[in-house]
Amino acid sequence: MALRALGSKAAAALDKELMSTGAFSIDQLMELAGLSVSQAVWKLHSPQKGKRILVVCGPGNNGGDGLVAARHLRHYGYEPTIYYPKQSKNELYQRLSQQLRDLRIPFTEDFMASLSSTDYLVDAIFGFSFEGEVREPFPAVIEALRDSKVPVLAVDAPSSWNIEQGPPSDGPGKGYHPDALISLTAPKPLVKWFKGRHFVGGRFLSPEMAEKYGLDIPPYEGIDQCVEVPAN
Amino acid sequence: MALRALGSKAAAALDKELMSTGAFSIDQLMELAGLSVSQAVWKLHSPQKGKRILVVCGPGNNGGDGLVAARHLRHYGYEPTIYYPKQSKNELYQRLSQQLRDLRIPFTEDFMASLSSTDYLVDAIFGFSFEGEVREPFPAVIEALRDSKVPVLAVDAPSSWNIEQGPPSDGPGKGYHPDALISLTAPKPLVKWFKGRHFVGGRFLSPEMAEKYGLDIPPYEGIDQCVEVPAN
């Protein structure tokens, strides 16, 4: 049985509720989301398979999850590099970036060069709030992710995919099928079109919130912050 | 080789530095500290040994770590109960408490009754900033922890122990020797007198900060947020 999916409007409402009546701060939620991403990387691609991880961060919360994940990956012994071409002035993202600089994690401005010298990729460009056009400089980046042989873990959504309707029929994301996906809090409707390995992370949903939004609590095991679920 | 210890003044300076130039928010640090406490509970006392965990929270940051740990324990399948007699008006602790209420985690006002019906205890009363007198209502609580046969994990310090000089020679904490201790960020000097199982948690220290404060990065394994280290 597939886990029930959370549409983009419902995902935005759930996020808002978690941070109002749910009393979570965005720092907390992003820490747990990014931690679950880092654990999925560990399960998919152990350091023995190659320590170099290129984390591609978009301008919003999906990019923030990527920044948190990179920090944890560094502590696990990986060698992350960040490509973060549209850095937000938002104080939280600036702090998360500083935490990475203090760990001597490099920020690259040359995506193609970094792509050619990495063992694994994390696509943290766009998440559940993505709609419309892929803006510069991301079209070429997404095409490169599509064409690269380096395996990719997408965070919450393969970037450029429509949250409700899945893979785009044209544009840079046409034909982009990452090897793996980690859905945060709950799968989005696009998972119906996703054929790779699928994880769910973000272990903070209460049973009552899950019920209110018509979601399932994923079958997390032990102390794991993410869990692999069957492909749809 | 024992890990090097961090005195109480140095611990306060390190905390301050993490939250200023280190760019961490207290939400983030407390989330990671509490998460590491929950993982230590899992290693020490799996749910198969009994799911009831009484988390005793003090008025400050040590209590906050306990609140975070309790939330994670609930997600792991435990049945935590909180004893939190001196609830702070601080907004962060109020939010952490609300997160627990949303998971239907009970707050008890009857410590002795709760003590008699729990399988495990977490002492999150006082941490590295403790000095001087144990204030009401904690003297009787610490005496009860000392006399109880229920195993106790202490967070950062056995409550009432002097951070530098270890177990008190009189007062309610005389003879209080918890079964286990999790040191956050780094062991405190009191570990020299601690003979139980010893963990270290709080996996966020950069190599440069460790060097600056004369500390060791504990030998964390894989994605673990805490690690057991040899007794001193």
Coordinates of C-alpha atoms in Angstrom, one line a residue:
Chain A
M1 CA 0.0 0.0 0.0
A2 CA 1.5 3.3 -1.1
L3 CA 1.5 6.1 1.5
R4 CA -1.1 8.8 0.9
A5 CA 0.2 11.9 -0.9
L6 CA 0.1 15.6 0.2
G7 CA -0.7 18.1 -2.5
S8 CA 1.2 21.4 -2.8
K9 CA -1.5 23.6 -1.2
A10 CA -2.0 21.1 1.6
A11 CA 1.8 20.9 2.1
A12 CA 2.0 24.6 2.5
A13 CA -0.9 24.6 4.9
L14 CA 0.6 21.8 7.0
D15 CA 4.0 23.6 7.1
K16 CA 2.2 26.8 8.3
E17 CA 0.3 24.8 10.9
L18 CA 3.5 23.1 12.2
M19 CA 5.0 26.5 12.7
S20 CA 2.0 28.2 14.3
T21 CA -0.2 26.0 16.5
G22 CA 2.3 23.2 16.1
A23 CA 4.9 25.5 17.8
F24 CA 7.9 24.3 15.8
S25 CA 10.5 26.8 14.6
I26 CA 11.7 26.7 11.1
D27 CA 15.2 26.0 12.5
Q28 CA 13.9 22.9 14.1
L29 CA 12.0 21.6 11.2
M30 CA 14.8 22.3 8.7
E31 CA 17.3 20.6 11.0
L32 CA 15.2 17.5 11.2
A33 CA 14.4 17.6 7.4
G34 CA 18.1 18.0 6.5
L35 CA 19.2 15.4 8.9
S36 CA 16.8 12.9 7.3
V37 CA 18.2 13.8 3.9
S38 CA 21.8 13.1 5.2
Q39 CA 20.6 9.7 6.5
A40 CA 19.1 8.8 3.1
V41 CA 22.4 9.6 1.4
W42 CA 24.2 7.3 3.9
K43 CA 21.8 4.5 3.1
L44 CA 22.0 5.1 -0.7
H45 CA 25.7 5.8 -1.0
S46 CA 28.0 4.9 1.9
P47 CA 31.3 6.8 2.2
Q48 CA 33.1 3.7 0.9
K49 CA 31.5 4.3 -2.5
G50 CA 33.0 7.7 -2.7
K51 CA 33.0 10.6 -0.3
R52 CA 32.5 13.5 -2.7
I53 CA 28.9 14.8 -2.6
L54 CA 27.8 17.8 -4.6
V55 CA 24.8 19.5 -3.0
V56 CA 22.9 21.8 -5.3
C57 CA 20.9 24.3 -3.3
G58 CA 18.0 26.4 -4.6
P59 CA 17.0 29.8 -3.2
G60 CA 14.3 28.6 -0.8
N61 CA 13.6 26.1 1.9
N62 CA 14.6 23.1 -0.3
G63 CA 18.0 24.7 -0.5
G64 CA 18.1 25.2 3.2
D65 CA 17.4 21.4 3.7
G66 CA 20.4 20.8 1.5
L67 CA 22.6 23.1 3.5
V68 CA 21.7 21.2 6.7
A69 CA 22.2 17.9 5.0
A70 CA 25.7 18.9 3.9
R71 CA 26.7 19.8 7.4
H72 CA 25.7 16.4 8.7
L73 CA 27.3 14.6 5.8
R74 CA 30.6 16.4 6.7
H75 CA 30.3 15.1 10.2
Y76 CA 29.7 11.5 8.9
G77 CA 33.0 11.8 7.0
Y78 CA 31.9 12.8 3.5
E79 CA 33.4 15.6 1.5
P80 CA 30.5 17.8 0.5
T81 CA 30.7 20.7 -1.9
I82 CA 27.9 23.3 -2.2
Y83 CA 26.6 24.9 -5.4
Y84 CA 24.3 27.7 -4.2
P85 CA 24.1 30.2 -7.0
K86 CA 21.1 32.2 -5.7
Q87 CA 22.0 32.7 -2.0
S88 CA 19.1 34.1 0.0
K89 CA 19.6 37.2 2.3
N90 CA 17.3 35.3 4.7
E91 CA 19.1 35.2 8.1
L92 CA 18.5 31.5 8.6
Y93 CA 20.1 30.5 5.3
Q94 CA 23.0 32.8 6.0
R95 CA 23.6 31.1 9.3
L96 CA 23.3 27.6 7.8
S97 CA 25.9 28.7 5.2
Q98 CA 28.2 30.0 7.9
Q99 CA 28.0 26.7 9.7
L100 CA 29.3 25.1 6.5
R101 CA 32.1 27.6 6.0
D102 CA 33.2 26.9 9.6
L103 CA 33.6 23.2 8.6
R104 CA 35.7 24.3 5.6
I105 CA 33.0 23.0 3.2
P106 CA 33.7 24.6 -0.2
F107 CA 31.1 26.6 -2.1
T108 CA 31.7 26.2 -5.8
E109 CA 30.7 28.7 -8.5
D110 CA 31.6 26.3 -11.4
F111 CA 28.8 23.8 -11.4
M112 CA 30.1 21.8 -14.5
A113 CA 33.6 21.4 -13.0
S114 CA 32.1 20.2 -9.7
L115 CA 29.8 17.9 -11.5
S116 CA 32.7 16.2 -13.2
S117 CA 34.5 15.5 -10.0
T118 CA 31.8 14.3 -7.6
D119 CA 30.6 10.8 -6.6
Y120 CA 27.1 11.7 -5.7
L121 CA 24.6 14.5 -6.1
V122 CA 21.9 16.0 -4.0
D123 CA 19.2 18.0 -5.8
A124 CA 17.9 20.5 -3.3
I125 CA 16.9 23.1 -5.8
F126 CA 13.1 23.2 -5.7
G127 CA 10.6 21.6 -3.3
F128 CA 6.9 21.4 -2.8
S129 CA 6.3 25.1 -3.5
F130 CA 7.8 25.0 -7.0
E131 CA 5.5 26.0 -9.8
G132 CA 5.9 27.7 -13.2
E133 CA 9.2 28.4 -14.8
V134 CA 12.7 27.2 -13.9
R135 CA 14.7 30.4 -13.6
E136 CA 18.3 31.0 -14.4
P137 CA 20.8 29.6 -13.8
F138 CA 18.9 26.4 -13.0
P139 CA 17.8 25.2 -16.5
A140 CA 21.3 24.2 -17.5
V141 CA 21.9 22.7 -14.1
I142 CA 18.8 20.5 -14.3
E143 CA 19.8 19.4 -17.9
A144 CA 23.2 18.5 -16.6
L145 CA 21.7 16.5 -13.7
R146 CA 19.5 14.7 -16.3
D147 CA 22.4 13.9 -18.5
S148 CA 25.0 13.0 -15.9
K149 CA 25.8 9.5 -14.9
V150 CA 26.4 10.5 -11.3
P151 CA 23.5 9.2 -9.2
V152 CA 21.1 11.9 -7.8
L153 CA 19.0 12.0 -4.7
A154 CA 16.2 14.6 -5.1
V155 CA 14.9 16.4 -2.0
D156 CA 11.1 16.4 -1.9
A157 CA 10.7 16.6 -5.6
P158 CA 12.9 16.1 -8.7
S159 CA 13.5 19.8 -9.5
S160 CA 11.3 21.1 -12.3
W161 CA 8.7 18.4 -11.8
N162 CA 5.2 19.6 -11.3
I163 CA 4.2 18.7 -7.7
E164 CA 0.8 17.5 -8.8
Q165 CA 1.4 16.3 -12.4
G166 CA 4.9 14.9 -12.3
P167 CA 7.5 15.1 -15.0
P168 CA 7.3 18.1 -17.4
S169 CA 6.6 17.4 -21.0
D170 CA 9.0 20.0 -22.1
G171 CA 11.7 22.3 -20.8
P172 CA 15.0 21.5 -19.0
G173 CA 13.4 18.8 -16.8
K174 CA 12.0 16.7 -19.6
G175 CA 13.5 13.3 -19.2
Y176 CA 15.0 14.1 -15.8
H177 CA 14.6 11.0 -13.6
P178 CA 16.7 11.0 -10.5
D179 CA 17.8 7.7 -9.0
A180 CA 16.3 8.4 -5.6
L181 CA 13.9 10.7 -3.9
I182 CA 13.3 11.6 -0.3
S183 CA 9.9 13.0 0.4
L184 CA 9.8 15.3 3.4
T185 CA 6.9 14.8 5.9
A186 CA 4.8 13.0 3.2
P187 CA 5.0 12.0 -0.5
K188 CA 3.7 14.5 -2.9
P189 CA 1.4 13.5 -5.8
L190 CA 4.4 13.4 -8.2
V191 CA 5.6 10.2 -6.7
K192 CA 3.1 8.4 -8.9
W193 CA 5.5 9.0 -11.8
F194 CA 8.7 8.3 -9.8
K195 CA 10.3 4.9 -10.4
G196 CA 13.5 5.2 -8.4
R197 CA 14.2 4.4 -4.8
H198 CA 11.9 6.3 -2.5
F199 CA 12.5 7.5 1.1
V200 CA 10.4 9.5 3.4
G201 CA 11.9 11.7 6.1
G202 CA 11.0 14.4 8.6
R203 CA 10.0 12.5 11.6
F204 CA 8.0 15.0 13.5
L205 CA 4.4 14.5 12.4
S206 CA 1.9 13.8 15.2
P207 CA -0.8 11.2 14.7
E208 CA -3.4 13.9 14.9
M209 CA -1.8 16.1 12.3
A210 CA -1.4 13.0 10.0
E211 CA -5.1 12.3 10.4
K212 CA -6.2 15.9 9.9
Y213 CA -4.3 16.0 6.6
G214 CA -5.2 12.4 5.5
L215 CA -1.6 11.2 5.7
D216 CA 0.1 8.1 7.0
I217 CA 2.9 8.1 9.5
P218 CA 5.7 6.4 7.5
P219 CA 7.0 3.0 8.9
Y220 CA 10.1 4.5 10.5
E221 CA 12.3 1.9 12.2
G222 CA 14.2 2.3 15.5
I223 CA 15.8 5.7 15.7
D224 CA 16.0 6.3 12.0
Q225 CA 14.9 9.7 10.7
C226 CA 14.1 8.4 7.3
V227 CA 12.6 5.2 5.9
E228 CA 12.6 3.6 2.4
V229 CA 9.1 2.9 1.1
P230 CA 8.1 0.8 -1.9
A231 CA 8.1 2.5 -5.3
N232 CA 4.7 3.4 -6.5
Chain B
M1 CA 42.6 7.5 26.3
A2 CA 39.9 9.5 27.9
L3 CA 38.4 12.4 26.0
R4 CA 39.5 15.8 27.2
A5 CA 37.1 17.6 29.5
L6 CA 35.4 21.0 29.3
G7 CA 35.1 23.1 32.4
S8 CA 32.0 24.9 33.3
K9 CA 33.3 28.4 32.3
A10 CA 34.8 27.1 29.1
A11 CA 31.5 25.2 28.3
A12 CA 29.6 28.5 28.7
A13 CA 32.0 30.3 26.5
L14 CA 31.8 27.5 23.8
D15 CA 28.0 27.7 23.9
K16 CA 28.1 31.4 23.5
E17 CA 30.5 31.1 20.6
L18 CA 28.4 28.5 18.8
M19 CA 25.5 30.8 19.0
S20 CA 27.3 34.0 17.9
T21 CA 30.2 33.5 15.4
G22 CA 29.2 29.8 15.1
A23 CA 25.8 31.0 13.7
F24 CA 23.8 28.2 15.4
S25 CA 20.4 29.0 16.9
I26 CA 19.5 27.6 20.3
D27 CA 16.7 25.7 18.6
Q28 CA 19.1 23.9 16.4
L29 CA 21.6 23.1 19.1
M30 CA 18.9 21.9 21.5
E31 CA 17.3 19.8 18.8
L32 CA 20.6 18.0 18.1
A33 CA 21.4 17.7 21.9
G34 CA 18.0 16.3 22.7
L35 CA 18.1 13.9 19.7
S36 CA 21.4 12.6 20.9
V37 CA 19.9 12.0 24.4
S38 CA 17.0 10.0 22.8
Q39 CA 19.5 7.9 20.9
A40 CA 21.4 7.1 24.1
V41 CA 18.2 6.0 25.7
W42 CA 17.6 3.7 22.8
K43 CA 21.0 2.2 23.1
L44 CA 20.7 1.8 26.9
H45 CA 17.1 0.7 27.2
S46 CA 15.4 -0.5 24.1
P47 CA 11.5 -0.3 24.1
Q48 CA 11.4 -4.1 24.6
K49 CA 12.8 -3.5 28.1
G50 CA 9.8 -1.3 28.9
K51 CA 8.4 1.7 27.2
R52 CA 7.7 4.0 30.1
I53 CA 10.3 6.7 30.4
L54 CA 10.0 9.5 33.0
V55 CA 11.9 12.6 31.9
V56 CA 12.6 14.9 34.8
C57 CA 13.2 18.4 33.5
G58 CA 14.8 21.3 35.2
P59 CA 14.1 25.0 34.6
G60 CA 16.9 25.7 32.1
N61 CA 18.6 24.4 29.0
N62 CA 19.2 20.9 30.5
G63 CA 15.4 20.7 30.9
G64 CA 15.0 21.8 27.3
D65 CA 17.2 19.0 26.1
G66 CA 15.0 16.6 28.1
L67 CA 11.8 18.0 26.4
V68 CA 13.4 17.5 22.9
A69 CA 14.5 14.0 23.9
A70 CA 11.0 13.1 25.1
R71 CA 9.5 14.1 21.7
H72 CA 11.9 11.8 19.8
L73 CA 11.4 9.0 22.3
R74 CA 7.6 9.2 21.6
H75 CA 8.3 8.9 17.8
Y76 CA 10.5 5.8 18.5
G77 CA 7.5 4.2 20.2
Y78 CA 8.3 4.9 23.9
E79 CA 5.7 6.2 26.3
P80 CA 7.4 9.2 27.9
T81 CA 6.0 11.2 30.9
I82 CA 7.3 14.6 31.8
Y83 CA 7.9 16.0 35.3
Y84 CA 8.6 19.7 34.8
P85 CA 7.8 21.4 38.0
K86 CA 9.5 24.8 37.3
Q87 CA 8.3 25.6 33.8
S88 CA 10.1 28.5 32.2
K89 CA 8.2 31.3 30.6
N90 CA 10.9 31.3 28.0
E91 CA 9.2 31.0 24.6
L92 CA 11.4 28.2 23.4
Y93 CA 10.6 25.9 26.3
Q94 CA 6.9 26.8 25.9
R95 CA 7.1 25.7 22.3
L96 CA 8.9 22.5 23.1
S97 CA 6.3 21.7 25.7
Q98 CA 3.5 22.4 23.2
Q99 CA 5.1 19.9 20.8
L100 CA 4.9 17.3 23.5
R101 CA 1.2 18.1 24.4
D102 CA 0.4 17.7 20.7
L103 CA 1.8 14.2 20.9
R104 CA -0.4 13.5 24.0
I105 CA 2.6 13.1 26.2
P106 CA 1.5 13.5 29.8
F107 CA 2.9 16.1 32.2
T108 CA 2.8 14.7 35.7
E109 CA 2.7 16.8 38.9
D110 CA 3.1 13.8 41.2
F111 CA 6.7 12.8 40.8
M112 CA 6.7 9.9 43.4
A113 CA 3.7 8.3 41.7
S114 CA 5.3 8.6 38.3
L115 CA 8.6 7.2 39.7
S116 CA 6.8 4.1 40.9
S117 CA 5.4 3.4 37.5
T118 CA 8.2 3.9 35.1
D119 CA 10.8 1.7 33.4
Y120 CA 13.5 4.2 32.9
L121 CA 14.5 7.7 34.0
V122 CA 16.1 10.7 32.3
D123 CA 17.6 13.2 34.7
A124 CA 17.5 16.5 32.8
I125 CA 17.4 18.7 35.8
F126 CA 20.7 20.6 35.9
G127 CA 23.5 20.8 33.4
F128 CA 26.9 22.4 33.0
S129 CA 25.8 25.7 34.4
F130 CA 24.7 24.3 37.8
E131 CA 26.4 25.6 40.9
G132 CA 25.5 26.2 44.5
E133 CA 22.3 25.0 46.1
V134 CA 19.7 22.5 44.8
R135 CA 16.4 24.5 45.0
E136 CA 12.9 23.2 45.7
P137 CA 11.3 21.0 44.7
F138 CA 14.5 19.2 43.4
P139 CA 16.2 18.0 46.7
A140 CA 13.5 15.4 47.3
V141 CA 13.5 14.5 43.6
I142 CA 17.3 13.9 43.5
E143 CA 17.1 11.9 46.7
A144 CA 14.4 9.7 45.1
L145 CA 16.5 9.2 42.0
R146 CA 19.4 8.2 44.2
D147 CA 17.3 5.7 46.1
S148 CA 15.2 4.3 43.2
K149 CA 16.1 1.0 41.6
V150 CA 14.9 2.4 38.2
P151 CA 18.0 3.0 36.0
V152 CA 18.8 6.7 35.3
L153 CA 20.5 8.4 32.4
A154 CA 21.8 11.8 33.4
V155 CA 22.0 14.6 30.8
D156 CA 25.4 16.3 30.9
A157 CA 25.8 16.0 34.6
P158 CA 24.3 13.9 37.4
S159 CA 22.1 16.7 38.9
S160 CA 23.6 18.2 42.0
W161 CA 27.1 17.1 41.1
N162 CA 29.6 19.9 41.0
I163 CA 30.8 20.3 37.4
E164 CA 34.4 20.5 38.4
Q165 CA 34.6 18.6 41.6
G166 CA 32.1 15.8 41.1
P167 CA 29.8 14.2 43.6
P168 CA 28.8 16.4 46.6
S169 CA 29.9 15.4 50.0
D170 CA 26.6 16.3 51.6
G171 CA 23.1 17.4 50.6
P172 CA 20.5 15.5 48.5
G173 CA 23.0 14.4 45.8
K174 CA 25.3 12.7 48.3
G175 CA 25.5 9.1 47.1
Y176 CA 23.6 9.8 43.8
H177 CA 25.3 7.7 41.1
P178 CA 23.2 7.4 37.9
D179 CA 23.7 4.3 35.8
A180 CA 24.6 6.3 32.7
L181 CA 25.6 9.8 31.6
I182 CA 25.5 11.5 28.3
S183 CA 27.9 14.4 28.1
L184 CA 26.8 17.0 25.6
T185 CA 29.5 18.4 23.2
A186 CA 32.3 17.2 25.5
P187 CA 32.7 15.5 28.9
K188 CA 32.8 17.8 31.9
P189 CA 35.5 17.4 34.6
L190 CA 33.0 15.6 36.8
V191 CA 33.3 12.5 34.6
K192 CA 36.5 11.6 36.5
W193 CA 34.2 10.5 39.4
F194 CA 31.6 8.8 37.2
K195 CA 31.7 5.0 37.0
G196 CA 28.6 4.2 34.9
R197 CA 28.2 3.9 31.2
H198 CA 29.3 7.1 29.5
F199 CA 28.1 8.5 26.1
V200 CA 28.9 11.7 24.4
G201 CA 26.4 13.5 22.1
G202 CA 25.8 16.8 20.3
R203 CA 27.5 16.1 16.9
F204 CA 28.0 19.7 15.7
L205 CA 31.5 20.6 16.9
S206 CA 33.9 21.7 14.1
P207 CA 37.5 20.5 14.2
E208 CA 38.6 24.1 14.6
M209 CA 36.3 24.8 17.6
A210 CA 37.5 21.5 19.2
E211 CA 41.1 22.6 18.8
K212 CA 40.4 26.1 20.1
Y213 CA 38.8 24.6 23.3
G214 CA 41.3 21.8 23.6
L215 CA 38.7 19.1 23.0
D216 CA 38.5 15.9 21.1
I217 CA 35.9 15.1 18.4
P218 CA 34.3 12.0 19.9
P219 CA 34.6 8.8 17.8
Y220 CA 31.1 8.9 16.4
E221 CA 30.2 6.0 14.1
G222 CA 28.2 6.2 10.9
I223 CA 25.2 8.5 11.3
D224 CA 25.0 8.1 15.1
Q225 CA 24.4 11.3 17.0
C226 CA 25.9 9.8 20.2
V227 CA 28.7 7.4 21.0
E228 CA 29.6 5.4 24.0
V229 CA 33.1 6.1 25.3
P230 CA 35.1 4.2 27.9
A231 CA 34.5 4.9 31.6
N232 CA 37.2 7.1 33.2

